[in-house]
PDB file of C-alpha atoms in Angstrom:
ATOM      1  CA  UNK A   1     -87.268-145.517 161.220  1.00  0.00           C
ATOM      2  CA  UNK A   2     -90.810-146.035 159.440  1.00  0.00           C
ATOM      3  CA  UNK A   3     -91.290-143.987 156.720  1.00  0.00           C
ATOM      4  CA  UNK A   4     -94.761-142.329 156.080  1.00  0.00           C
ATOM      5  CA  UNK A   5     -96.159-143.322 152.498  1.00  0.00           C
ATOM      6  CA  UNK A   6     -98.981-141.171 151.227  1.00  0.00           C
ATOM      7  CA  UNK A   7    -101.220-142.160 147.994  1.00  0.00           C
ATOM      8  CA  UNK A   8    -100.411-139.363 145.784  1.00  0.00           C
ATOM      9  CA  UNK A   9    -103.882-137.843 143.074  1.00  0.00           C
ATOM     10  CA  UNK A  10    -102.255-139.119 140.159  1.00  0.00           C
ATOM     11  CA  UNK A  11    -101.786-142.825 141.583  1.00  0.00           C
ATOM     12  CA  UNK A  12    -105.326-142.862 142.262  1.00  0.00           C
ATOM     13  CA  UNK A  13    -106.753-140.297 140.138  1.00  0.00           C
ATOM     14  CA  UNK A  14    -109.885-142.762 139.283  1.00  0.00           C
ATOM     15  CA  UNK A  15    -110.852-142.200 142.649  1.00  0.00           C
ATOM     16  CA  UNK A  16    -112.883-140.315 144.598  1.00  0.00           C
ATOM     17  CA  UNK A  17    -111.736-138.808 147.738  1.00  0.00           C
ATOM     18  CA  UNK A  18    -113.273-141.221 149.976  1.00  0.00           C
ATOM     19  CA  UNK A  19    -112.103-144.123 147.555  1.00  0.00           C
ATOM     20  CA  UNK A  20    -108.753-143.100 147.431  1.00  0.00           C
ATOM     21  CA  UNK A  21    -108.713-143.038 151.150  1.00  0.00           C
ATOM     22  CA  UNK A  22    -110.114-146.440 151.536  1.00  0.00           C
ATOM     23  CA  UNK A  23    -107.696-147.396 149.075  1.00  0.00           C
ATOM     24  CA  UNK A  24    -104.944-146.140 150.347  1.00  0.00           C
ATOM     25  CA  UNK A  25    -105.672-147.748 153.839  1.00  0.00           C
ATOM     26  CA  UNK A  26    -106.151-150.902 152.395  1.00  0.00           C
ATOM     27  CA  UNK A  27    -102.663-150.619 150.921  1.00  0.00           C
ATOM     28  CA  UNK A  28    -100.549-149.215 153.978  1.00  0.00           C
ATOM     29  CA  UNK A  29    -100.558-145.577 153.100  1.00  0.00           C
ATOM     30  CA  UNK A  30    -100.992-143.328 156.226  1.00  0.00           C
ATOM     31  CA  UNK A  31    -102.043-140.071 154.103  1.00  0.00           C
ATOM     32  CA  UNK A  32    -103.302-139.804 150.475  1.00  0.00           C
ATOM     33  CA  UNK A  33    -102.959-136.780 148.087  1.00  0.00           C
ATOM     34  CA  UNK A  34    -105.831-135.501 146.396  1.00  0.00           C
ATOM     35  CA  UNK A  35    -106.920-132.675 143.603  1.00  0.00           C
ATOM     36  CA  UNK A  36    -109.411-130.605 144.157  1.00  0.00           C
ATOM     37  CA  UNK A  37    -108.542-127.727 141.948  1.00  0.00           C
ATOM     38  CA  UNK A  38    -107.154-128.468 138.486  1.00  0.00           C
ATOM     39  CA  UNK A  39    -104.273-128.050 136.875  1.00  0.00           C
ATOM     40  CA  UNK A  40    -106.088-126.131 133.626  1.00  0.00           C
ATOM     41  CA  UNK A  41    -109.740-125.449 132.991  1.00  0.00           C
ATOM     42  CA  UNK A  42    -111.282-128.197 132.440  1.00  0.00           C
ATOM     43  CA  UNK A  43    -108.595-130.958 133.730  1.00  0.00           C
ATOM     44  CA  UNK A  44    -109.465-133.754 135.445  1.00  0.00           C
ATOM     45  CA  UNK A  45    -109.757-133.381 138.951  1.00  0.00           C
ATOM     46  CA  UNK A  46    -111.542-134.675 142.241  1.00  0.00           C
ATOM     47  CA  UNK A  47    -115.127-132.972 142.829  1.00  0.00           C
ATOM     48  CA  UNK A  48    -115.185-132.010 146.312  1.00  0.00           C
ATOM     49  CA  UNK A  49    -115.069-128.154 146.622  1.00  0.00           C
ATOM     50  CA  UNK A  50    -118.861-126.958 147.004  1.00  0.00           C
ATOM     51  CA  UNK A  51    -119.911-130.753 147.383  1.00  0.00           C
ATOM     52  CA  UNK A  52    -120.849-130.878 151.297  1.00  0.00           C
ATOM     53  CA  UNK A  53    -122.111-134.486 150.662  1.00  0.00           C
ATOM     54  CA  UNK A  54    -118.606-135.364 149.591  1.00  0.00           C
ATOM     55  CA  UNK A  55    -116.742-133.763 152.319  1.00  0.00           C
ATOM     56  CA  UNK A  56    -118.923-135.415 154.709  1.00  0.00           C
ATOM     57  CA  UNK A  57    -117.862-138.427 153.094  1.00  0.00           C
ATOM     58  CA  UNK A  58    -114.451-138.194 152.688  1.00  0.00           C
ATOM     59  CA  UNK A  59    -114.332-137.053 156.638  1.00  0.00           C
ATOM     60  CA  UNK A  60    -116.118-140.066 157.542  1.00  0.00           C
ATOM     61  CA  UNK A  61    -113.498-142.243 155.452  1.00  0.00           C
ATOM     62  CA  UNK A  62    -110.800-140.473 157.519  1.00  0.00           C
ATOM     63  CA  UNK A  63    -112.580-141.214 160.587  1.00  0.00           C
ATOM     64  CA  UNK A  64    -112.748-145.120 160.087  1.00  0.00           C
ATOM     65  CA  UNK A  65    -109.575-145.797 158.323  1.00  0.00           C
ATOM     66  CA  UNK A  66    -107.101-143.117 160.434  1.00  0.00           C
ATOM     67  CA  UNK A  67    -106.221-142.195 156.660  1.00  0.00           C
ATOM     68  CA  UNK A  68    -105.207-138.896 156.444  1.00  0.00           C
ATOM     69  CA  UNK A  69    -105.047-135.807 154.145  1.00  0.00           C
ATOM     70  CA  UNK A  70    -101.586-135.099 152.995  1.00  0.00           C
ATOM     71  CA  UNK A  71    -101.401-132.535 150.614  1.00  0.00           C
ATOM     72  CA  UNK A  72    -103.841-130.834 148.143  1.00  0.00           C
ATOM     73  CA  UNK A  73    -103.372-129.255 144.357  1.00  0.00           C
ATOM     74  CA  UNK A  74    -103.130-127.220 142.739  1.00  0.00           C
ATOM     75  CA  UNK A  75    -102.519-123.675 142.586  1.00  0.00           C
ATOM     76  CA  UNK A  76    -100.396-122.216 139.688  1.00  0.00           C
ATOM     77  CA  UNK A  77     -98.970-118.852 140.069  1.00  0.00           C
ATOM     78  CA  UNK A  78     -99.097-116.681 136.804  1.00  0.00           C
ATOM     79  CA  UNK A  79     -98.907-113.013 135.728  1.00  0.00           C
ATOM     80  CA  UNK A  80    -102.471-112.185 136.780  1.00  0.00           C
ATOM     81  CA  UNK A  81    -102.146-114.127 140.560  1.00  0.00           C
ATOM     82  CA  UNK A  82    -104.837-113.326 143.512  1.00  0.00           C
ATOM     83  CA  UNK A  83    -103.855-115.594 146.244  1.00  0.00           C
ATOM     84  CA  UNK A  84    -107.985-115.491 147.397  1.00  0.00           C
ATOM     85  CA  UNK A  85    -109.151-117.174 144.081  1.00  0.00           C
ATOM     86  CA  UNK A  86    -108.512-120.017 145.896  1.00  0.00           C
ATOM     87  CA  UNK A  87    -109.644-119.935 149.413  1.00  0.00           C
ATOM     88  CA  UNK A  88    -112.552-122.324 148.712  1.00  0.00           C
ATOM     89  CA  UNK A  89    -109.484-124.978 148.359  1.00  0.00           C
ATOM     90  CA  UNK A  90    -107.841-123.454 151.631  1.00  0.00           C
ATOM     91  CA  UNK A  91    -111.245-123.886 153.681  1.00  0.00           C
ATOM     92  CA  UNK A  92    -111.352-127.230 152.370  1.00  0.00           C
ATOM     93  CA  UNK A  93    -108.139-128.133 153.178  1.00  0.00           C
ATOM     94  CA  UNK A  94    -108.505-126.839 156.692  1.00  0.00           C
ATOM     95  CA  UNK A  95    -111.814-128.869 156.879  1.00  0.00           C
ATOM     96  CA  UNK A  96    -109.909-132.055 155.589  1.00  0.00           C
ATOM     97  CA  UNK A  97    -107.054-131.287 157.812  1.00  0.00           C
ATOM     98  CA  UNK A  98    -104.696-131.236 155.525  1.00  0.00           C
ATOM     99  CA  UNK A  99    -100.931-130.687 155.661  1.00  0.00           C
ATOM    100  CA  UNK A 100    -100.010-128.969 152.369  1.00  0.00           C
ATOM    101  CA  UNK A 101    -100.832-127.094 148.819  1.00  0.00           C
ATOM    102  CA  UNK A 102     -98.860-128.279 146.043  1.00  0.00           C
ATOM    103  CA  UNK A 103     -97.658-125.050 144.148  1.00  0.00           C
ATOM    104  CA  UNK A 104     -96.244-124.318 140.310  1.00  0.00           C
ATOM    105  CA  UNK A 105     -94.817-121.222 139.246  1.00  0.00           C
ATOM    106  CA  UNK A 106     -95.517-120.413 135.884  1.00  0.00           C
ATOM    107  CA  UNK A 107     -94.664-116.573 135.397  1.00  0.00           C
ATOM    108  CA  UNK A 108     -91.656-115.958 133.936  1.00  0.00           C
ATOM    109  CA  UNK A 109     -90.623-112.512 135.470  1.00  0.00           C
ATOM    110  CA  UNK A 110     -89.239-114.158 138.231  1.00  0.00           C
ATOM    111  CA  UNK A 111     -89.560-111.023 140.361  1.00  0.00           C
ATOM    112  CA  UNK A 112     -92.960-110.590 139.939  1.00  0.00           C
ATOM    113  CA  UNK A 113     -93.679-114.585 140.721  1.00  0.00           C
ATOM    114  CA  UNK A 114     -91.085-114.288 144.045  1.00  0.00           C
ATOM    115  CA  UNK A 115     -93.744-111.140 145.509  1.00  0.00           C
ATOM    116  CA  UNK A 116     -96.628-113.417 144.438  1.00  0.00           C
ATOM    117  CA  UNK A 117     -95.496-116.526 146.229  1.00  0.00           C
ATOM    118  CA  UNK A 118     -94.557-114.525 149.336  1.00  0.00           C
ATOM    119  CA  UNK A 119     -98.197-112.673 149.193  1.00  0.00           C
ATOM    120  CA  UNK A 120     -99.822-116.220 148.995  1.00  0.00           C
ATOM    121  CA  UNK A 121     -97.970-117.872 151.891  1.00  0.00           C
ATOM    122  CA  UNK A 122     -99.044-115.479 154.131  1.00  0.00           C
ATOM    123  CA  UNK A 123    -102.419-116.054 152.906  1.00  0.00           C
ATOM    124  CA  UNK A 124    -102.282-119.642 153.698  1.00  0.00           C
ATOM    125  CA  UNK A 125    -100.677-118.987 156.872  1.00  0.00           C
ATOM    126  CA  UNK A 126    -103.722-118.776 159.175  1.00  0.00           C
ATOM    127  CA  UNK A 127    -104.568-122.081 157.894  1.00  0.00           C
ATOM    128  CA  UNK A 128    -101.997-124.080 158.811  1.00  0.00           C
ATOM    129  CA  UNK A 129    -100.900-124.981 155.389  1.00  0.00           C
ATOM    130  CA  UNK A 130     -97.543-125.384 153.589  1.00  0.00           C
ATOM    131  CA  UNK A 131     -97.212-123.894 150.079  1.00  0.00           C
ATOM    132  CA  UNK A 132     -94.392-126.333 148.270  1.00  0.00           C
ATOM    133  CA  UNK A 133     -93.368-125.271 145.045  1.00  0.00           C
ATOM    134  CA  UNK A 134     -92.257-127.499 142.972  1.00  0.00           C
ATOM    135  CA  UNK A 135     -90.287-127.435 139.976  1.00  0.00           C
ATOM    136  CA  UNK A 136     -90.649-128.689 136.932  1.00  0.00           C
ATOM    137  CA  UNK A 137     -88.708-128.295 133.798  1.00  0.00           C
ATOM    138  CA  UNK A 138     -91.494-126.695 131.539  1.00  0.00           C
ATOM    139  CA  UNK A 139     -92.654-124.238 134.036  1.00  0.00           C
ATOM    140  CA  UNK A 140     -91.106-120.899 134.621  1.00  0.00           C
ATOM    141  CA  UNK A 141     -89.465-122.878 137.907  1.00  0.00           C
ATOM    142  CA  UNK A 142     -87.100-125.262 135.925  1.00  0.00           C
ATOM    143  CA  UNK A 143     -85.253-127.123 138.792  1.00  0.00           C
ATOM    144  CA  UNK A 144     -84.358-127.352 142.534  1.00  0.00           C
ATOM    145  CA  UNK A 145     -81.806-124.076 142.304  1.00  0.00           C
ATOM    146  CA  UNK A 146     -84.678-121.864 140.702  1.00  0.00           C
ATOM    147  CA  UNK A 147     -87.202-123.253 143.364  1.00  0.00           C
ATOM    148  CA  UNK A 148     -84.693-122.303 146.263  1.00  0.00           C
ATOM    149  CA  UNK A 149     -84.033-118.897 144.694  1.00  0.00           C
ATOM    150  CA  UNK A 150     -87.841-117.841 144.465  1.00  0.00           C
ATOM    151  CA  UNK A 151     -88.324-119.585 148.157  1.00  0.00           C
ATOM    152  CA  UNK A 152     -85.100-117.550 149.770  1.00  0.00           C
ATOM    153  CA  UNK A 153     -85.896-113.948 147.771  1.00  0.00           C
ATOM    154  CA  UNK A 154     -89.306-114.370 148.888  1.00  0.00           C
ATOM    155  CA  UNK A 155     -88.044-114.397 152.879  1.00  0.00           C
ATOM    156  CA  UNK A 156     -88.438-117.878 153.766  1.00  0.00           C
ATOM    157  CA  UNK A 157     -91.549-117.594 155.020  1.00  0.00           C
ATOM    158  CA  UNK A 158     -92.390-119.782 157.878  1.00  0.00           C
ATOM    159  CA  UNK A 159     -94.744-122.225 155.747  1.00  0.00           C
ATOM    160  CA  UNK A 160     -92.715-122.185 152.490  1.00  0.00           C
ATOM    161  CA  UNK A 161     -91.404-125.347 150.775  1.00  0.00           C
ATOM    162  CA  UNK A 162     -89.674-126.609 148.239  1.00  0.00           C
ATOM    163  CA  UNK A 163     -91.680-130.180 146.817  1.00  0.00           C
ATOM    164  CA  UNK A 164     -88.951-132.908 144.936  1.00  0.00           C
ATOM    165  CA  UNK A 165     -90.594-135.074 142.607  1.00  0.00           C
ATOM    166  CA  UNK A 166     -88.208-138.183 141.460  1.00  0.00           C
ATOM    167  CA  UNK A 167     -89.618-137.408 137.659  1.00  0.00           C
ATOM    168  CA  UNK A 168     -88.776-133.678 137.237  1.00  0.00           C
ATOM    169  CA  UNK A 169     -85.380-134.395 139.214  1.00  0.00           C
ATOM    170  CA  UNK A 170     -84.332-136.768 136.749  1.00  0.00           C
ATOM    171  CA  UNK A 171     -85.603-134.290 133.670  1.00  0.00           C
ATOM    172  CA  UNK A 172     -84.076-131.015 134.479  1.00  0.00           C
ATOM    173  CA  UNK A 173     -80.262-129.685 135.258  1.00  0.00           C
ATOM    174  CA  UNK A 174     -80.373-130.623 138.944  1.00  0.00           C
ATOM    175  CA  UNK A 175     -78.132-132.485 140.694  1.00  0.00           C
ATOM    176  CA  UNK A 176     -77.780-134.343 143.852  1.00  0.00           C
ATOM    177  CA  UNK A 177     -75.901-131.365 145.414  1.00  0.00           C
ATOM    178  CA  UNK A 178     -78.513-129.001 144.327  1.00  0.00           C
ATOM    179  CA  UNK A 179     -81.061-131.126 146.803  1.00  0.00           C
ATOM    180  CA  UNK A 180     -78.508-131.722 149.579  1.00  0.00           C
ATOM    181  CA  UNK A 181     -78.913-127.528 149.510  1.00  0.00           C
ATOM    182  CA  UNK A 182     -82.214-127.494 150.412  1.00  0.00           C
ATOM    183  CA  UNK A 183     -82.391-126.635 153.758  1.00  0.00           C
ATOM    184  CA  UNK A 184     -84.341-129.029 156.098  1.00  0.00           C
ATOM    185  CA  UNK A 185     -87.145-126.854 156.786  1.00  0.00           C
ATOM    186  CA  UNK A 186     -88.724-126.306 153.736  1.00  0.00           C
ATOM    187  CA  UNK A 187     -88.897-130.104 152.671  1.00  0.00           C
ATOM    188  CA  UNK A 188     -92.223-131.610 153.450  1.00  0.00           C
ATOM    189  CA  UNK A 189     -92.715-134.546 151.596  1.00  0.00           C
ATOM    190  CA  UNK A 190     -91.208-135.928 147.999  1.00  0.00           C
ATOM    191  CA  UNK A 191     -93.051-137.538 145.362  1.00  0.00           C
ATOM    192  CA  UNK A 192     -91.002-140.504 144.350  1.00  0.00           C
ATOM    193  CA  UNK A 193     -91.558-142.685 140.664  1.00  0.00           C
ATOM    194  CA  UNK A 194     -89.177-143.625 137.695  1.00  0.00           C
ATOM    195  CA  UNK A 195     -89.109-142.750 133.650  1.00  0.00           C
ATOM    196  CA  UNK A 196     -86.417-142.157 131.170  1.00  0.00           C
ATOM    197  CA  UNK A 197     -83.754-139.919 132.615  1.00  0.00           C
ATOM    198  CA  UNK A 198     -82.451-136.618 130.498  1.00  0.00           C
ATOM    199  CA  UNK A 199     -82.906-133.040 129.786  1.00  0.00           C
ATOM    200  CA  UNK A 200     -83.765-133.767 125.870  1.00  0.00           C
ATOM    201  CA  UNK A 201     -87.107-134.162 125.651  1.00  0.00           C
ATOM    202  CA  UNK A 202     -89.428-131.370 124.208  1.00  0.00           C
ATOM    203  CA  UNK A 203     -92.571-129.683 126.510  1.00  0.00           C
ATOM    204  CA  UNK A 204     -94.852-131.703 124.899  1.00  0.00           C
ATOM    205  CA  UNK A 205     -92.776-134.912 125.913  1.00  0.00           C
ATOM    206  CA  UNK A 206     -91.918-134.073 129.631  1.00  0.00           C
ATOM    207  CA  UNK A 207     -95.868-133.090 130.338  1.00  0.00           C
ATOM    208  CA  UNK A 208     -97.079-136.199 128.955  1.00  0.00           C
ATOM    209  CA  UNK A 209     -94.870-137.966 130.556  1.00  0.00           C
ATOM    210  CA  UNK A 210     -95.898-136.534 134.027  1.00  0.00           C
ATOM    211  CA  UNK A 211     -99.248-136.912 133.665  1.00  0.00           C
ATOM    212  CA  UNK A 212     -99.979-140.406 131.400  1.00  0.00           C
ATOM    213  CA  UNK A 213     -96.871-142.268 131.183  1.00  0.00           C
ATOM    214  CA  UNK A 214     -94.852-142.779 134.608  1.00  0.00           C
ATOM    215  CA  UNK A 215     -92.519-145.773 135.472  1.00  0.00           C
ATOM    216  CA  UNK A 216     -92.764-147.731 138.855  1.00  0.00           C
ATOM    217  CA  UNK A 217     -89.281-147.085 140.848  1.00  0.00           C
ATOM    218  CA  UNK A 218     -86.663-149.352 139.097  1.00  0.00           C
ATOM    219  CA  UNK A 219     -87.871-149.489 135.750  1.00  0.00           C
ATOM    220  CA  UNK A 220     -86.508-146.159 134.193  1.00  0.00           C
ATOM    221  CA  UNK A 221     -83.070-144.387 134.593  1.00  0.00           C
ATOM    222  CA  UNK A 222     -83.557-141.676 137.088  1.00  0.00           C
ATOM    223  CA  UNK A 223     -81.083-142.082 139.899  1.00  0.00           C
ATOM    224  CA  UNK A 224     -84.401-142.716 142.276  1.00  0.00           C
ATOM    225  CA  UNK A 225     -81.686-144.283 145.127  1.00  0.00           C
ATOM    226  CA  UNK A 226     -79.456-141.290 144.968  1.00  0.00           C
ATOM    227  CA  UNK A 227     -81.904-139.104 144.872  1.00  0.00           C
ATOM    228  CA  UNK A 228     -83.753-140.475 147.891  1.00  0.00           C
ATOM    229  CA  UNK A 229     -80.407-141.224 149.942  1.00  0.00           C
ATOM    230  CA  UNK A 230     -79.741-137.053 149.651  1.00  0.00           C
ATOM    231  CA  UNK A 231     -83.691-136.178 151.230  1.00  0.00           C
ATOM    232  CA  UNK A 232     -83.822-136.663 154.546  1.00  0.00           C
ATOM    233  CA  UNK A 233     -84.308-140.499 156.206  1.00  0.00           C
ATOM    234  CA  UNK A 234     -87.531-139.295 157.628  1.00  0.00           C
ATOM    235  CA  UNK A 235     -89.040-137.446 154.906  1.00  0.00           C
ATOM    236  CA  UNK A 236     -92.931-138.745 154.084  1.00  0.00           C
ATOM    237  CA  UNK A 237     -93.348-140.200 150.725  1.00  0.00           C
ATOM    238  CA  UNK A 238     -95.897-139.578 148.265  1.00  0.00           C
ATOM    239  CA  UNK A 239     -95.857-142.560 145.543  1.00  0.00           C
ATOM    240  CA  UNK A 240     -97.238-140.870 142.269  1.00  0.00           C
ATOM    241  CA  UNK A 241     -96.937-143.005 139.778  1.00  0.00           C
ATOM    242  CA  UNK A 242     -99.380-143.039 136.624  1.00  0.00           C
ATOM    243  CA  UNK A 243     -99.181-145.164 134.019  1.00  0.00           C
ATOM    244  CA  UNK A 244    -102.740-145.303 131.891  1.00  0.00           C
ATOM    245  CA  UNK A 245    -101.675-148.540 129.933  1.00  0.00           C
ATOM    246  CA  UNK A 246    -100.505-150.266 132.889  1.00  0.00           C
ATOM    247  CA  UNK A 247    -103.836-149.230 134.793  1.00  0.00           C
ATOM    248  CA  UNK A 248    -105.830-150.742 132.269  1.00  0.00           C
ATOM    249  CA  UNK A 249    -105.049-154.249 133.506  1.00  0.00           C
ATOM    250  CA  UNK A 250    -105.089-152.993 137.525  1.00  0.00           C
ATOM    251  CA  UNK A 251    -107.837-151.768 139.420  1.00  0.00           C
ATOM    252  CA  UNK A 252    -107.113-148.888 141.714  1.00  0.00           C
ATOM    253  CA  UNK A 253    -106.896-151.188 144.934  1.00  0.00           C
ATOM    254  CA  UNK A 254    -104.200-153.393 142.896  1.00  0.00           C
ATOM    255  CA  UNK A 255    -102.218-150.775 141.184  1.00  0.00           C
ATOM    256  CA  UNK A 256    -102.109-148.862 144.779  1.00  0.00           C
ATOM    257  CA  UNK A 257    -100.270-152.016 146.233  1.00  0.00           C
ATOM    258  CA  UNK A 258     -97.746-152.679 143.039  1.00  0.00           C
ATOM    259  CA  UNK A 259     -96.142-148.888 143.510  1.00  0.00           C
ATOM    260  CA  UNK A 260     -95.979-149.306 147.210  1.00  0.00           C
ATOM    261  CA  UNK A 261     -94.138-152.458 146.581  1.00  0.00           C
ATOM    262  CA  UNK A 262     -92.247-150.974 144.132  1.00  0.00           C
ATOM    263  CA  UNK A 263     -91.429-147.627 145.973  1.00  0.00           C
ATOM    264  CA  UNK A 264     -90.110-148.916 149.597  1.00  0.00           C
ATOM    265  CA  UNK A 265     -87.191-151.081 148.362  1.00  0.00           C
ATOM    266  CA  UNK A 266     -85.811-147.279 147.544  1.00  0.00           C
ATOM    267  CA  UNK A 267     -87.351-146.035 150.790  1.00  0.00           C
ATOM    268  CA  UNK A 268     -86.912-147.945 153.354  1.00  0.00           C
ATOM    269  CA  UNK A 269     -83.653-148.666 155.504  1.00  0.00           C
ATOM    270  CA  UNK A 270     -81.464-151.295 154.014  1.00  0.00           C
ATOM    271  CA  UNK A 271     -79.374-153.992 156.019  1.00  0.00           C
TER     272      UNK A 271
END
């Protein structure tokens, strides 16, 4: 069985969208992830949304590579939530064909957060779009048994999901058994990469971690190979793996290739 590998934003988050396509096809990625909203004011993101002259682009990129659009970010769900503050990203998404929205939870009266997740999968229900919350230990959704919680009191709608990153595993309380509950249906996709395992590290730690300081699969202590032998054999792969000092001495094109390598020894079928 081949497994689908998709270029995930913060692999190639010095790309553009039509670069990190090209890249990614260069590499043997089928799909690439991109982010066109950010993940605070002023974050970095990719410029795309109001740009016709860079969808254009990035469409034409599709077109001559067969690269596709996996999944998008990122909406975060807080007290004040309108699910249509974002449907600039959902009309993009449907332009780009995309699969997916990438989703955090960050309001911490669960209740209120389970209504709003509900309200905005029905929103992006008409266009063909997955909203996959993910947890994270510093957001209101700490780990895989809060993300199934919100997901199941919310109805299950037809387009939820529940997104597994490899670095958040490793950092909250979940365990293997808590993603062998998942049901099949509302995995997508999992973002695989490596880092110091353990639940002791402060906020300020575990975010800068996530977003500067990943580990290529095999050079930390997360349980990457149990973690991927509970997911599904067929589940697409996003490789996010960022790493700013290691970047300096790789170009996007290179780095691409050296956590693909690195990635499908975990992956892939073994003899």
């Amino acid at each position: 069985m081949t497994r689908v590998y998709s270029l995930a934003y913060l692999s190639s988050h010095r790309c553009t969208p039509p670069e990190a396509i090209r890249v990614a096809a260069a590499n043997g990625y089928q799909f690439v992830g991109l982010r066109l909203w950010p993940n605070a004011p002023g974050a970095p993101q990719q410029f795309l949304l109001g740009k016709p002259d860079v969808l254009k682009e990035t469409q034409a990129a599709m077109a001559d590579t067969g690269v596709g659009i996996f999944d998008v970010e990122i909406i975060r769900i807080g007290e004040a939530f309108d699910p249509h503050t974002w449907d600039p990203l959902y009309n993009a998404c449907a332009a780009l064909k995309a699969k997916a929205i990438l989703i955090a939870g960050d309001d911490t009266n669960e209740a209120r957060l389970t209504q709003n997740y509900a309200r905005l999968c029905e929103v992006m229900r008409p266009y063909g779009l997955t909203a996959d919350l993910e947890f994270m230990p510093w957001t209101a959704v700490k780990d895989a048994k809060s993300a199934l919680r919100v997901v199941q009191n919310a109805g299950s709608p037809a387009n939820a999901g529940i997104l597994v990153d490899a670095l958040h595993f490793g950092r909250s309380t979940t365990t293997l058994d808590d993603i062998r509950a998942i049901p099949r249906e509302l995995l997508h996709y999992a973002q695989i990469c490596d880092a110091v395992a353990g639940t002791h590290f402060t906020v300020e730690e575990m975010i800068h971690t996530a977003r500067c300081e990943r580990l290529l699969p095999g050079d930390g202590s997360i349980d990457v190979q149990g973690l991927f032998d509970a997911l599904p054999a067929d589940l697409p792969v996003s490789v996010e793996v960022v790493n700013f000092e290691r970047e300096k001495t790789a170009g996007p094109g290179e780095w691409a290739g050296i956590c693909m390598a690195a990635s499908r020894p975990f992956v892939e079928p073994r003899a």
